[in-house]
DNA sequence: TTGACAATAGACAGATCTGTCTATTAGTTT
DNA sequence: AAACTAATAGACAGATCTGTCTATTGTCAA
């Protein structure tokens, strides 16, 4: 389907490439169709022949990013560690590499969900699904590592991932990844040692304080 | 300065109230000036007499929210706990109450920073400063509780706060606050027991895996 | 009462944005 | 060569948005 020898990518691919660049860098609401056709060197009608509206293009951009970004992320993690327990930790090393990129501007999916401000928007739907997929990926590894209460630990790690992204973005602090990794390490250690007692303690503290 | 007995707030206050509502609920870029003047029942010229541009209004909205929201948050935390160590934990209880509000739509400051996509925008500047203030608040308490490596723990707690907000928003899951609280509890416990060894362990793991 | 000032309604200009239409050109297949 | 398809440039309509201008009304103090 994709052209193999053509020196120039298809119109559709060029549109998606330009949209991906601009939408991520400046936000889906801050980039107009005209910018995208100028950047991709494509006629406006070509864009509207491939995507029926800007909203559809936004959804396609996120869909494509979900696939390529998710696959790359997974490959990097699995290239750094084989054991599920280690994989959960190297996630944060992969994150840090990402945070260090000059073009890093937070999570494209969170950004889109916030910008679109409409849970029914197709772009938001893709973003929410992506968020779930990341959670599933973490949960799979927590289960494989046979930690007790896998959902609890997976949710905590998910919070660390999202939090690291936001801190790295807001404070321009790639080291947030290492802070999150240390925290993840401590959580995993605490869970391994005595999940029941830790959980009980914090639950008690919770109800007491609330 | 603010009218005390007048049944109707001043034009400026009504503008800020309407802007606050709409900007937070739908995003600063998705709400036009016309919506705000309609909602506040104010003439367009009144708005531009009080704020020299929409960007200035956005900055004022965030500035005002920084003050009122920050103060309320602080009061709630301090109403629930007096000891710094406890205060660090009840932060997450206060967060959960917030997450449960039907109008909850994430952090107004992160949202604005993402939407504006320009670190030089006055609204972004207010947002970044707000983020720093929250960090300082946490750091103060970590220091007061005399934990070792206060910056490390404070950054980790900050990551948990931001992460809880994003997970609560994306997955519409107010319970993220309790997951984060449990994690905070475990981190604090780990730090108290043996900060040096934990830190050394995770650092070793890090360099090994990287 | 009069004068100063603030607020009002609404028209308006100018910019920008999405999406459509048209007429033309290039490339591929039969 | 002919026919079909895909892409092009760019004008255009229609909507929306920010910010300005004007002419009028209300309010309060001197």
PDB file of N, CA, C and O in Angstrom, chain A residues 90-161:
ATOM      1  N   UNK A  90      12.919   0.079  33.566  1.00  0.00           N
ATOM      2  CA  UNK A  90      13.569   0.739  32.422  1.00  0.00           C
ATOM      3  C   UNK A  90      12.573   1.598  31.645  1.00  0.00           C
ATOM      4  O   UNK A  90      12.978   2.452  30.861  1.00  0.00           O
ATOM      5  N   UNK A  91      11.299   1.378  31.858  1.00  0.00           N
ATOM      6  CA  UNK A  91      10.306   2.295  31.293  1.00  0.00           C
ATOM      7  C   UNK A  91      10.723   3.734  31.557  1.00  0.00           C
ATOM      8  O   UNK A  91      10.658   4.588  30.681  1.00  0.00           O
ATOM      9  N   UNK A  92      11.230   3.987  32.729  1.00  0.00           N
ATOM     10  CA  UNK A  92      11.560   5.365  33.103  1.00  0.00           C
ATOM     11  C   UNK A  92      12.865   5.844  32.448  1.00  0.00           C
ATOM     12  O   UNK A  92      13.057   7.032  32.264  1.00  0.00           O
ATOM     13  N   UNK A  93      13.725   4.891  32.101  1.00  0.00           N
ATOM     14  CA  UNK A  93      14.923   5.275  31.358  1.00  0.00           C
ATOM     15  C   UNK A  93      14.539   5.674  29.935  1.00  0.00           C
ATOM     16  O   UNK A  93      15.056   6.649  29.381  1.00  0.00           O
ATOM     17  N   UNK A  94      13.621   4.917  29.373  1.00  0.00           N
ATOM     18  CA  UNK A  94      13.152   5.252  28.025  1.00  0.00           C
ATOM     19  C   UNK A  94      12.446   6.611  28.058  1.00  0.00           C
ATOM     20  O   UNK A  94      12.626   7.449  27.167  1.00  0.00           O
ATOM     21  N   UNK A  95      11.675   6.819  29.100  1.00  0.00           N
ATOM     22  CA  UNK A  95      11.006   8.113  29.247  1.00  0.00           C
ATOM     23  C   UNK A  95      12.034   9.238  29.296  1.00  0.00           C
ATOM     24  O   UNK A  95      11.872  10.273  28.654  1.00  0.00           O
ATOM     25  N   UNK A  96      13.109   9.015  30.050  1.00  0.00           N
ATOM     26  CA  UNK A  96      14.092  10.090  30.184  1.00  0.00           C
ATOM     27  C   UNK A  96      14.731  10.451  28.839  1.00  0.00           C
ATOM     28  O   UNK A  96      14.925  11.631  28.544  1.00  0.00           O
ATOM     29  N   UNK A  97      15.027   9.446  28.041  1.00  0.00           N
ATOM     30  CA  UNK A  97      15.559   9.744  26.697  1.00  0.00           C
ATOM     31  C   UNK A  97      14.592  10.637  25.933  1.00  0.00           C
ATOM     32  O   UNK A  97      14.985  11.565  25.234  1.00  0.00           O
ATOM     33  N   UNK A  98      13.337  10.314  26.070  1.00  0.00           N
ATOM     34  CA  UNK A  98      12.305  11.102  25.382  1.00  0.00           C
ATOM     35  C   UNK A  98      12.273  12.528  25.941  1.00  0.00           C
ATOM     36  O   UNK A  98      12.253  13.501  25.191  1.00  0.00           O
ATOM     37  N   UNK A  99      12.314  12.654  27.244  1.00  0.00           N
ATOM     38  CA  UNK A  99      12.259  13.983  27.874  1.00  0.00           C
ATOM     39  C   UNK A  99      13.411  14.868  27.419  1.00  0.00           C
ATOM     40  O   UNK A  99      13.290  16.089  27.395  1.00  0.00           O
ATOM     41  N   UNK A 100      14.540  14.237  27.105  1.00  0.00           N
ATOM     42  CA  UNK A 100      15.731  14.993  26.736  1.00  0.00           C
ATOM     43  C   UNK A 100      15.673  15.525  25.313  1.00  0.00           C
ATOM     44  O   UNK A 100      16.453  16.401  24.953  1.00  0.00           O
ATOM     45  N   UNK A 101      14.802  14.964  24.514  1.00  0.00           N
ATOM     46  CA  UNK A 101      14.707  15.441  23.127  1.00  0.00           C
ATOM     47  C   UNK A 101      14.287  16.909  23.128  1.00  0.00           C
ATOM     48  O   UNK A 101      13.384  17.309  23.867  1.00  0.00           O
ATOM     49  N   UNK A 102      14.926  17.706  22.271  1.00  0.00           N
ATOM     50  CA  UNK A 102      14.584  19.141  22.234  1.00  0.00           C
ATOM     51  C   UNK A 102      13.115  19.367  21.866  1.00  0.00           C
ATOM     52  O   UNK A 102      12.507  20.339  22.303  1.00  0.00           O
ATOM     53  N   UNK A 103      12.570  18.460  21.083  1.00  0.00           N
ATOM     54  CA  UNK A 103      11.190  18.638  20.628  1.00  0.00           C
ATOM     55  C   UNK A 103      10.160  18.171  21.657  1.00  0.00           C
ATOM     56  O   UNK A 103       8.963  18.295  21.425  1.00  0.00           O
ATOM     57  N   UNK A 104      10.648  17.647  22.782  1.00  0.00           N
ATOM     58  CA  UNK A 104       9.699  17.143  23.786  1.00  0.00           C
ATOM     59  C   UNK A 104       8.755  18.247  24.254  1.00  0.00           C
ATOM     60  O   UNK A 104       9.173  19.345  24.612  1.00  0.00           O
ATOM     61  N   UNK A 105       7.490  17.935  24.189  1.00  0.00           N
ATOM     62  CA  UNK A 105       6.495  18.921  24.623  1.00  0.00           C
ATOM     63  C   UNK A 105       5.338  18.216  25.328  1.00  0.00           C
ATOM     64  O   UNK A 105       4.177  18.517  25.095  1.00  0.00           O
ATOM     65  N   UNK A 106       5.691  17.270  26.175  1.00  0.00           N
ATOM     66  CA  UNK A 106       4.660  16.547  26.914  1.00  0.00           C
ATOM     67  C   UNK A 106       4.058  15.421  26.103  1.00  0.00           C
ATOM     68  O   UNK A 106       4.577  15.044  25.049  1.00  0.00           O
ATOM     69  N   UNK A 107       2.963  14.865  26.611  1.00  0.00           N
ATOM     70  CA  UNK A 107       2.311  13.728  25.977  1.00  0.00           C
ATOM     71  C   UNK A 107       1.290  14.226  24.963  1.00  0.00           C
ATOM     72  O   UNK A 107       0.362  14.961  25.302  1.00  0.00           O
ATOM     73  N   UNK A 108       1.463  13.797  23.723  1.00  0.00           N
ATOM     74  CA  UNK A 108       0.577  14.254  22.642  1.00  0.00           C
ATOM     75  C   UNK A 108      -0.887  13.926  22.944  1.00  0.00           C
ATOM     76  O   UNK A 108      -1.782  14.688  22.555  1.00  0.00           O
ATOM     77  N   UNK A 109      -1.111  12.836  23.633  1.00  0.00           N
ATOM     78  CA  UNK A 109      -2.482  12.386  23.874  1.00  0.00           C
ATOM     79  C   UNK A 109      -3.142  13.169  25.004  1.00  0.00           C
ATOM     80  O   UNK A 109      -4.292  13.586  24.899  1.00  0.00           O
ATOM     81  N   UNK A 110      -2.402  13.371  26.073  1.00  0.00           N
ATOM     82  CA  UNK A 110      -2.928  14.241  27.138  1.00  0.00           C
ATOM     83  C   UNK A 110      -3.161  15.635  26.570  1.00  0.00           C
ATOM     84  O   UNK A 110      -4.210  16.246  26.811  1.00  0.00           O
ATOM     85  N   UNK A 111      -2.192  16.142  25.860  1.00  0.00           N
ATOM     86  CA  UNK A 111      -2.320  17.480  25.293  1.00  0.00           C
ATOM     87  C   UNK A 111      -3.579  17.595  24.425  1.00  0.00           C
ATOM     88  O   UNK A 111      -4.338  18.560  24.545  1.00  0.00           O
ATOM     89  N   UNK A 112      -3.768  16.597  23.580  1.00  0.00           N
ATOM     90  CA  UNK A 112      -4.930  16.642  22.686  1.00  0.00           C
ATOM     91  C   UNK A 112      -6.229  16.561  23.484  1.00  0.00           C
ATOM     92  O   UNK A 112      -7.179  17.300  23.212  1.00  0.00           O
ATOM     93  N   UNK A 113      -6.264  15.673  24.471  1.00  0.00           N
ATOM     94  CA  UNK A 113      -7.479  15.532  25.275  1.00  0.00           C
ATOM     95  C   UNK A 113      -7.814  16.853  25.968  1.00  0.00           C
ATOM     96  O   UNK A 113      -8.974  17.255  26.048  1.00  0.00           O
ATOM     97  N   UNK A 114      -6.791  17.528  26.455  1.00  0.00           N
ATOM     98  CA  UNK A 114      -7.009  18.807  27.131  1.00  0.00           C
ATOM     99  C   UNK A 114      -7.453  19.870  26.139  1.00  0.00           C
ATOM    100  O   UNK A 114      -8.395  20.623  26.386  1.00  0.00           O
ATOM    101  N   UNK A 115      -6.756  19.928  25.007  1.00  0.00           N
ATOM    102  CA  UNK A 115      -7.088  20.953  24.026  1.00  0.00           C
ATOM    103  C   UNK A 115      -8.488  20.763  23.444  1.00  0.00           C
ATOM    104  O   UNK A 115      -9.204  21.743  23.241  1.00  0.00           O
ATOM    105  N   UNK A 116      -8.842  19.540  23.162  1.00  0.00           N
ATOM    106  CA  UNK A 116     -10.131  19.294  22.519  1.00  0.00           C
ATOM    107  C   UNK A 116     -11.283  19.508  23.494  1.00  0.00           C
ATOM    108  O   UNK A 116     -12.363  19.952  23.091  1.00  0.00           O
ATOM    109  N   UNK A 117     -11.039  19.184  24.763  1.00  0.00           N
ATOM    110  CA  UNK A 117     -12.008  19.502  25.810  1.00  0.00           C
ATOM    111  C   UNK A 117     -13.379  18.914  25.530  1.00  0.00           C
ATOM    112  O   UNK A 117     -14.398  19.494  25.874  1.00  0.00           O
ATOM    113  N   UNK A 118     -13.372  17.766  24.874  1.00  0.00           N
ATOM    114  CA  UNK A 118     -14.651  17.127  24.541  1.00  0.00           C
ATOM    115  C   UNK A 118     -14.414  15.627  24.473  1.00  0.00           C
ATOM    116  O   UNK A 118     -13.732  15.139  23.573  1.00  0.00           O
ATOM    117  N   UNK A 119     -14.975  14.920  25.425  1.00  0.00           N
ATOM    118  CA  UNK A 119     -14.716  13.475  25.494  1.00  0.00           C
ATOM    119  C   UNK A 119     -15.310  12.715  24.324  1.00  0.00           C
ATOM    120  O   UNK A 119     -14.957  11.562  24.086  1.00  0.00           O
ATOM    121  N   UNK A 120     -16.200  13.352  23.585  1.00  0.00           N
ATOM    122  CA  UNK A 120     -16.810  12.666  22.440  1.00  0.00           C
ATOM    123  C   UNK A 120     -16.019  12.887  21.156  1.00  0.00           C
ATOM    124  O   UNK A 120     -16.271  12.228  20.154  1.00  0.00           O
ATOM    125  N   UNK A 121     -15.125  13.827  21.186  1.00  0.00           N
ATOM    126  CA  UNK A 121     -14.316  14.083  19.993  1.00  0.00           C
ATOM    127  C   UNK A 121     -13.506  12.835  19.635  1.00  0.00           C
ATOM    128  O   UNK A 121     -12.919  12.218  20.523  1.00  0.00           O
ATOM    129  N   UNK A 122     -13.501  12.462  18.352  1.00  0.00           N
ATOM    130  CA  UNK A 122     -12.766  11.257  17.951  1.00  0.00           C
ATOM    131  C   UNK A 122     -11.298  11.296  18.389  1.00  0.00           C
ATOM    132  O   UNK A 122     -10.741  10.258  18.762  1.00  0.00           O
ATOM    133  N   UNK A 123     -10.693  12.467  18.364  1.00  0.00           N
ATOM    134  CA  UNK A 123      -9.310  12.575  18.802  1.00  0.00           C
ATOM    135  C   UNK A 123      -9.167  12.266  20.282  1.00  0.00           C
ATOM    136  O   UNK A 123      -8.213  11.609  20.709  1.00  0.00           O
ATOM    137  N   UNK A 124     -10.114  12.734  21.071  1.00  0.00           N
ATOM    138  CA  UNK A 124     -10.085  12.442  22.499  1.00  0.00           C
ATOM    139  C   UNK A 124     -10.254  10.944  22.738  1.00  0.00           C
ATOM    140  O   UNK A 124      -9.561  10.370  23.588  1.00  0.00           O
ATOM    141  N   UNK A 125     -11.130  10.339  21.980  1.00  0.00           N
ATOM    142  CA  UNK A 125     -11.356   8.899  22.135  1.00  0.00           C
ATOM    143  C   UNK A 125     -10.076   8.116  21.895  1.00  0.00           C
ATOM    144  O   UNK A 125      -9.733   7.209  22.657  1.00  0.00           O
ATOM    145  N   UNK A 126      -9.352   8.483  20.852  1.00  0.00           N
ATOM    146  CA  UNK A 126      -8.078   7.815  20.575  1.00  0.00           C
ATOM    147  C   UNK A 126      -7.123   8.032  21.745  1.00  0.00           C
ATOM    148  O   UNK A 126      -6.426   7.109  22.176  1.00  0.00           O
ATOM    149  N   UNK A 127      -7.104   9.250  22.277  1.00  0.00           N
ATOM    150  CA  UNK A 127      -6.193   9.566  23.381  1.00  0.00           C
ATOM    151  C   UNK A 127      -6.521   8.756  24.628  1.00  0.00           C
ATOM    152  O   UNK A 127      -5.623   8.234  25.294  1.00  0.00           O
ATOM    153  N   UNK A 128      -7.796   8.652  24.942  1.00  0.00           N
ATOM    154  CA  UNK A 128      -8.184   7.909  26.134  1.00  0.00           C
ATOM    155  C   UNK A 128      -7.858   6.424  25.966  1.00  0.00           C
ATOM    156  O   UNK A 128      -7.401   5.761  26.899  1.00  0.00           O
ATOM    157  N   UNK A 129      -8.067   5.938  24.760  1.00  0.00           N
ATOM    158  CA  UNK A 129      -7.758   4.531  24.506  1.00  0.00           C
ATOM    159  C   UNK A 129      -6.259   4.286  24.636  1.00  0.00           C
ATOM    160  O   UNK A 129      -5.822   3.272  25.185  1.00  0.00           O
ATOM    161  N   UNK A 130      -5.486   5.220  24.107  1.00  0.00           N
ATOM    162  CA  UNK A 130      -4.024   5.112  24.231  1.00  0.00           C
ATOM    163  C   UNK A 130      -3.599   5.041  25.697  1.00  0.00           C
ATOM    164  O   UNK A 130      -2.752   4.225  26.065  1.00  0.00           O
ATOM    165  N   UNK A 131      -4.203   5.884  26.487  1.00  0.00           N
ATOM    166  CA  UNK A 131      -3.870   5.910  27.914  1.00  0.00           C
ATOM    167  C   UNK A 131      -4.161   4.553  28.549  1.00  0.00           C
ATOM    168  O   UNK A 131      -3.387   4.054  29.369  1.00  0.00           O
ATOM    169  N   UNK A 132      -5.249   3.962  28.154  1.00  0.00           N
ATOM    170  CA  UNK A 132      -5.598   2.634  28.655  1.00  0.00           C
ATOM    171  C   UNK A 132      -4.597   1.582  28.202  1.00  0.00           C
ATOM    172  O   UNK A 132      -4.240   0.682  28.964  1.00  0.00           O
ATOM    173  N   UNK A 133      -4.128   1.711  26.958  1.00  0.00           N
ATOM    174  CA  UNK A 133      -3.172   0.739  26.436  1.00  0.00           C
ATOM    175  C   UNK A 133      -1.863   0.774  27.215  1.00  0.00           C
ATOM    176  O   UNK A 133      -1.262  -0.265  27.491  1.00  0.00           O
ATOM    177  N   UNK A 134      -1.428   1.979  27.569  1.00  0.00           N
ATOM    178  CA  UNK A 134      -0.205   2.092  28.372  1.00  0.00           C
ATOM    179  C   UNK A 134      -0.424   1.402  29.718  1.00  0.00           C
ATOM    180  O   UNK A 134       0.429   0.663  30.202  1.00  0.00           O
ATOM    181  N   UNK A 135      -1.590   1.647  30.285  1.00  0.00           N
ATOM    182  CA  UNK A 135      -1.900   0.998  31.563  1.00  0.00           C
ATOM    183  C   UNK A 135      -1.889  -0.521  31.413  1.00  0.00           C
ATOM    184  O   UNK A 135      -1.327  -1.235  32.253  1.00  0.00           O
ATOM    185  N   UNK A 136      -2.488  -1.001  30.360  1.00  0.00           N
ATOM    186  CA  UNK A 136      -2.521  -2.445  30.135  1.00  0.00           C
ATOM    187  C   UNK A 136      -1.114  -3.018  30.000  1.00  0.00           C
ATOM    188  O   UNK A 136      -0.804  -4.100  30.510  1.00  0.00           O
ATOM    189  N   UNK A 137      -0.271  -2.249  29.315  1.00  0.00           N
ATOM    190  CA  UNK A 137       1.115  -2.694  29.128  1.00  0.00           C
ATOM    191  C   UNK A 137       1.811  -2.844  30.485  1.00  0.00           C
ATOM    192  O   UNK A 137       2.482  -3.843  30.746  1.00  0.00           O
ATOM    193  N   UNK A 138       1.623  -1.862  31.332  1.00  0.00           N
ATOM    194  CA  UNK A 138       2.220  -1.921  32.669  1.00  0.00           C
ATOM    195  C   UNK A 138       1.618  -3.053  33.485  1.00  0.00           C
ATOM    196  O   UNK A 138       2.332  -3.840  34.124  1.00  0.00           O
ATOM    197  N   UNK A 139       0.314  -3.146  33.426  1.00  0.00           N
ATOM    198  CA  UNK A 139      -0.374  -4.191  34.213  1.00  0.00           C
ATOM    199  C   UNK A 139       0.090  -5.586  33.806  1.00  0.00           C
ATOM    200  O   UNK A 139       0.299  -6.457  34.665  1.00  0.00           O
ATOM    201  N   UNK A 140       0.265  -5.806  32.513  1.00  0.00           N
ATOM    202  CA  UNK A 140       0.754  -7.100  32.036  1.00  0.00           C
ATOM    203  C   UNK A 140       2.072  -7.465  32.709  1.00  0.00           C
ATOM    204  O   UNK A 140       2.257  -8.595  33.159  1.00  0.00           O
ATOM    205  N   UNK A 141       2.978  -6.473  32.762  1.00  0.00           N
ATOM    206  CA  UNK A 141       4.284  -6.745  33.347  1.00  0.00           C
ATOM    207  C   UNK A 141       4.204  -6.931  34.865  1.00  0.00           C
ATOM    208  O   UNK A 141       4.933  -7.758  35.434  1.00  0.00           O
ATOM    209  N   UNK A 142       3.352  -6.185  35.493  1.00  0.00           N
ATOM    210  CA  UNK A 142       3.183  -6.367  36.943  1.00  0.00           C
ATOM    211  C   UNK A 142       2.652  -7.766  37.227  1.00  0.00           C
ATOM    212  O   UNK A 142       3.108  -8.449  38.154  1.00  0.00           O
ATOM    213  N   UNK A 143       1.710  -8.184  36.402  1.00  0.00           N
ATOM    214  CA  UNK A 143       1.157  -9.544  36.575  1.00  0.00           C
ATOM    215  C   UNK A 143       2.218 -10.598  36.333  1.00  0.00           C
ATOM    216  O   UNK A 143       2.349 -11.563  37.098  1.00  0.00           O
ATOM    217  N   UNK A 144       2.992 -10.386  35.255  1.00  0.00           N
ATOM    218  CA  UNK A 144       4.033 -11.364  34.908  1.00  0.00           C
ATOM    219  C   UNK A 144       5.068 -11.462  36.017  1.00  0.00           C
ATOM    220  O   UNK A 144       5.631 -12.541  36.254  1.00  0.00           O
ATOM    221  N   UNK A 145       5.321 -10.342  36.674  1.00  0.00           N
ATOM    222  CA  UNK A 145       6.299 -10.361  37.773  1.00  0.00           C
ATOM    223  C   UNK A 145       5.696 -10.944  39.047  1.00  0.00           C
ATOM    224  O   UNK A 145       6.386 -11.072  40.062  1.00  0.00           O
ATOM    225  N   UNK A 146       4.438 -11.251  38.963  1.00  0.00           N
ATOM    226  CA  UNK A 146       3.722 -11.912  40.072  1.00  0.00           C
ATOM    227  C   UNK A 146       3.735 -11.123  41.370  1.00  0.00           C
ATOM    228  O   UNK A 146       3.903 -11.679  42.460  1.00  0.00           O
ATOM    229  N   UNK A 147       3.568  -9.796  41.211  1.00  0.00           N
ATOM    230  CA  UNK A 147       3.399  -8.981  42.404  1.00  0.00           C
ATOM    231  C   UNK A 147       1.975  -9.138  42.920  1.00  0.00           C
ATOM    232  O   UNK A 147       1.045  -9.343  42.134  1.00  0.00           O
ATOM    233  N   UNK A 148       1.796  -9.051  44.237  1.00  0.00           N
ATOM    234  CA  UNK A 148       0.431  -9.085  44.766  1.00  0.00           C
ATOM    235  C   UNK A 148      -0.304  -7.789  44.423  1.00  0.00           C
ATOM    236  O   UNK A 148       0.331  -6.757  44.208  1.00  0.00           O
ATOM    237  N   UNK A 149      -1.609  -7.836  44.404  1.00  0.00           N
ATOM    238  CA  UNK A 149      -2.425  -6.663  44.066  1.00  0.00           C
ATOM    239  C   UNK A 149      -1.923  -5.958  42.810  1.00  0.00           C
ATOM    240  O   UNK A 149      -1.566  -4.783  42.856  1.00  0.00           O
ATOM    241  N   UNK A 150      -1.876  -6.662  41.707  1.00  0.00           N
ATOM    242  CA  UNK A 150      -1.266  -6.091  40.505  1.00  0.00           C
ATOM    243  C   UNK A 150      -1.930  -4.782  40.054  1.00  0.00           C
ATOM    244  O   UNK A 150      -1.243  -3.863  39.619  1.00  0.00           O
ATOM    245  N   UNK A 151      -3.241  -4.673  40.195  1.00  0.00           N
ATOM    246  CA  UNK A 151      -3.913  -3.453  39.740  1.00  0.00           C
ATOM    247  C   UNK A 151      -3.446  -2.236  40.537  1.00  0.00           C
ATOM    248  O   UNK A 151      -3.259  -1.163  39.988  1.00  0.00           O
ATOM    249  N   UNK A 152      -3.268  -2.441  41.837  1.00  0.00           N
ATOM    250  CA  UNK A 152      -2.829  -1.315  42.668  1.00  0.00           C
ATOM    251  C   UNK A 152      -1.455  -0.823  42.226  1.00  0.00           C
ATOM    252  O   UNK A 152      -1.250   0.360  41.966  1.00  0.00           O
ATOM    253  N   UNK A 153      -0.522  -1.732  42.115  1.00  0.00           N
ATOM    254  CA  UNK A 153       0.831  -1.344  41.721  1.00  0.00           C
ATOM    255  C   UNK A 153       0.838  -0.747  40.314  1.00  0.00           C
ATOM    256  O   UNK A 153       1.504   0.261  40.060  1.00  0.00           O
ATOM    257  N   UNK A 154       0.081  -1.351  39.413  1.00  0.00           N
ATOM    258  CA  UNK A 154       0.042  -0.841  38.030  1.00  0.00           C
ATOM    259  C   UNK A 154      -0.499   0.580  38.008  1.00  0.00           C
ATOM    260  O   UNK A 154       0.005   1.450  37.296  1.00  0.00           O
ATOM    261  N   UNK A 155      -1.525   0.841  38.797  1.00  0.00           N
ATOM    262  CA  UNK A 155      -2.075   2.200  38.838  1.00  0.00           C
ATOM    263  C   UNK A 155      -1.069   3.185  39.416  1.00  0.00           C
ATOM    264  O   UNK A 155      -0.953   4.322  38.944  1.00  0.00           O
ATOM    265  N   UNK A 156      -0.343   2.734  40.403  1.00  0.00           N
ATOM    266  CA  UNK A 156       0.668   3.620  40.991  1.00  0.00           C
ATOM    267  C   UNK A 156       1.778   3.927  39.995  1.00  0.00           C
ATOM    268  O   UNK A 156       2.233   5.064  39.883  1.00  0.00           O
ATOM    269  N   UNK A 157       2.191   2.909  39.251  1.00  0.00           N
ATOM    270  CA  UNK A 157       3.240   3.137  38.258  1.00  0.00           C
ATOM    271  C   UNK A 157       2.727   4.060  37.153  1.00  0.00           C
ATOM    272  O   UNK A 157       3.455   4.918  36.639  1.00  0.00           O
ATOM    273  N   UNK A 158       1.461   3.884  36.810  1.00  0.00           N
ATOM    274  CA  UNK A 158       0.861   4.753  35.795  1.00  0.00           C
ATOM    275  C   UNK A 158       0.872   6.211  36.269  1.00  0.00           C
ATOM    276  O   UNK A 158       1.153   7.130  35.501  1.00  0.00           O
ATOM    277  N   UNK A 159       0.578   6.412  37.526  1.00  0.00           N
ATOM    278  CA  UNK A 159       0.617   7.761  38.098  1.00  0.00           C
ATOM    279  C   UNK A 159       2.029   8.325  38.029  1.00  0.00           C
ATOM    280  O   UNK A 159       2.226   9.505  37.695  1.00  0.00           O
ATOM    281  N   UNK A 160       3.016   7.476  38.288  1.00  0.00           N
ATOM    282  CA  UNK A 160       4.405   7.930  38.215  1.00  0.00           C
ATOM    283  C   UNK A 160       4.785   8.307  36.777  1.00  0.00           C
ATOM    284  O   UNK A 160       5.484   9.297  36.551  1.00  0.00           O
ATOM    285  N   UNK A 161       4.305   7.530  35.832  1.00  0.00           N
ATOM    286  CA  UNK A 161       4.610   7.822  34.419  1.00  0.00           C
ATOM    287  C   UNK A 161       3.995   9.162  34.025  1.00  0.00           C
ATOM    288  O   UNK A 161       4.691  10.060  33.525  1.00  0.00           O
TER     289      UNK A 161
END
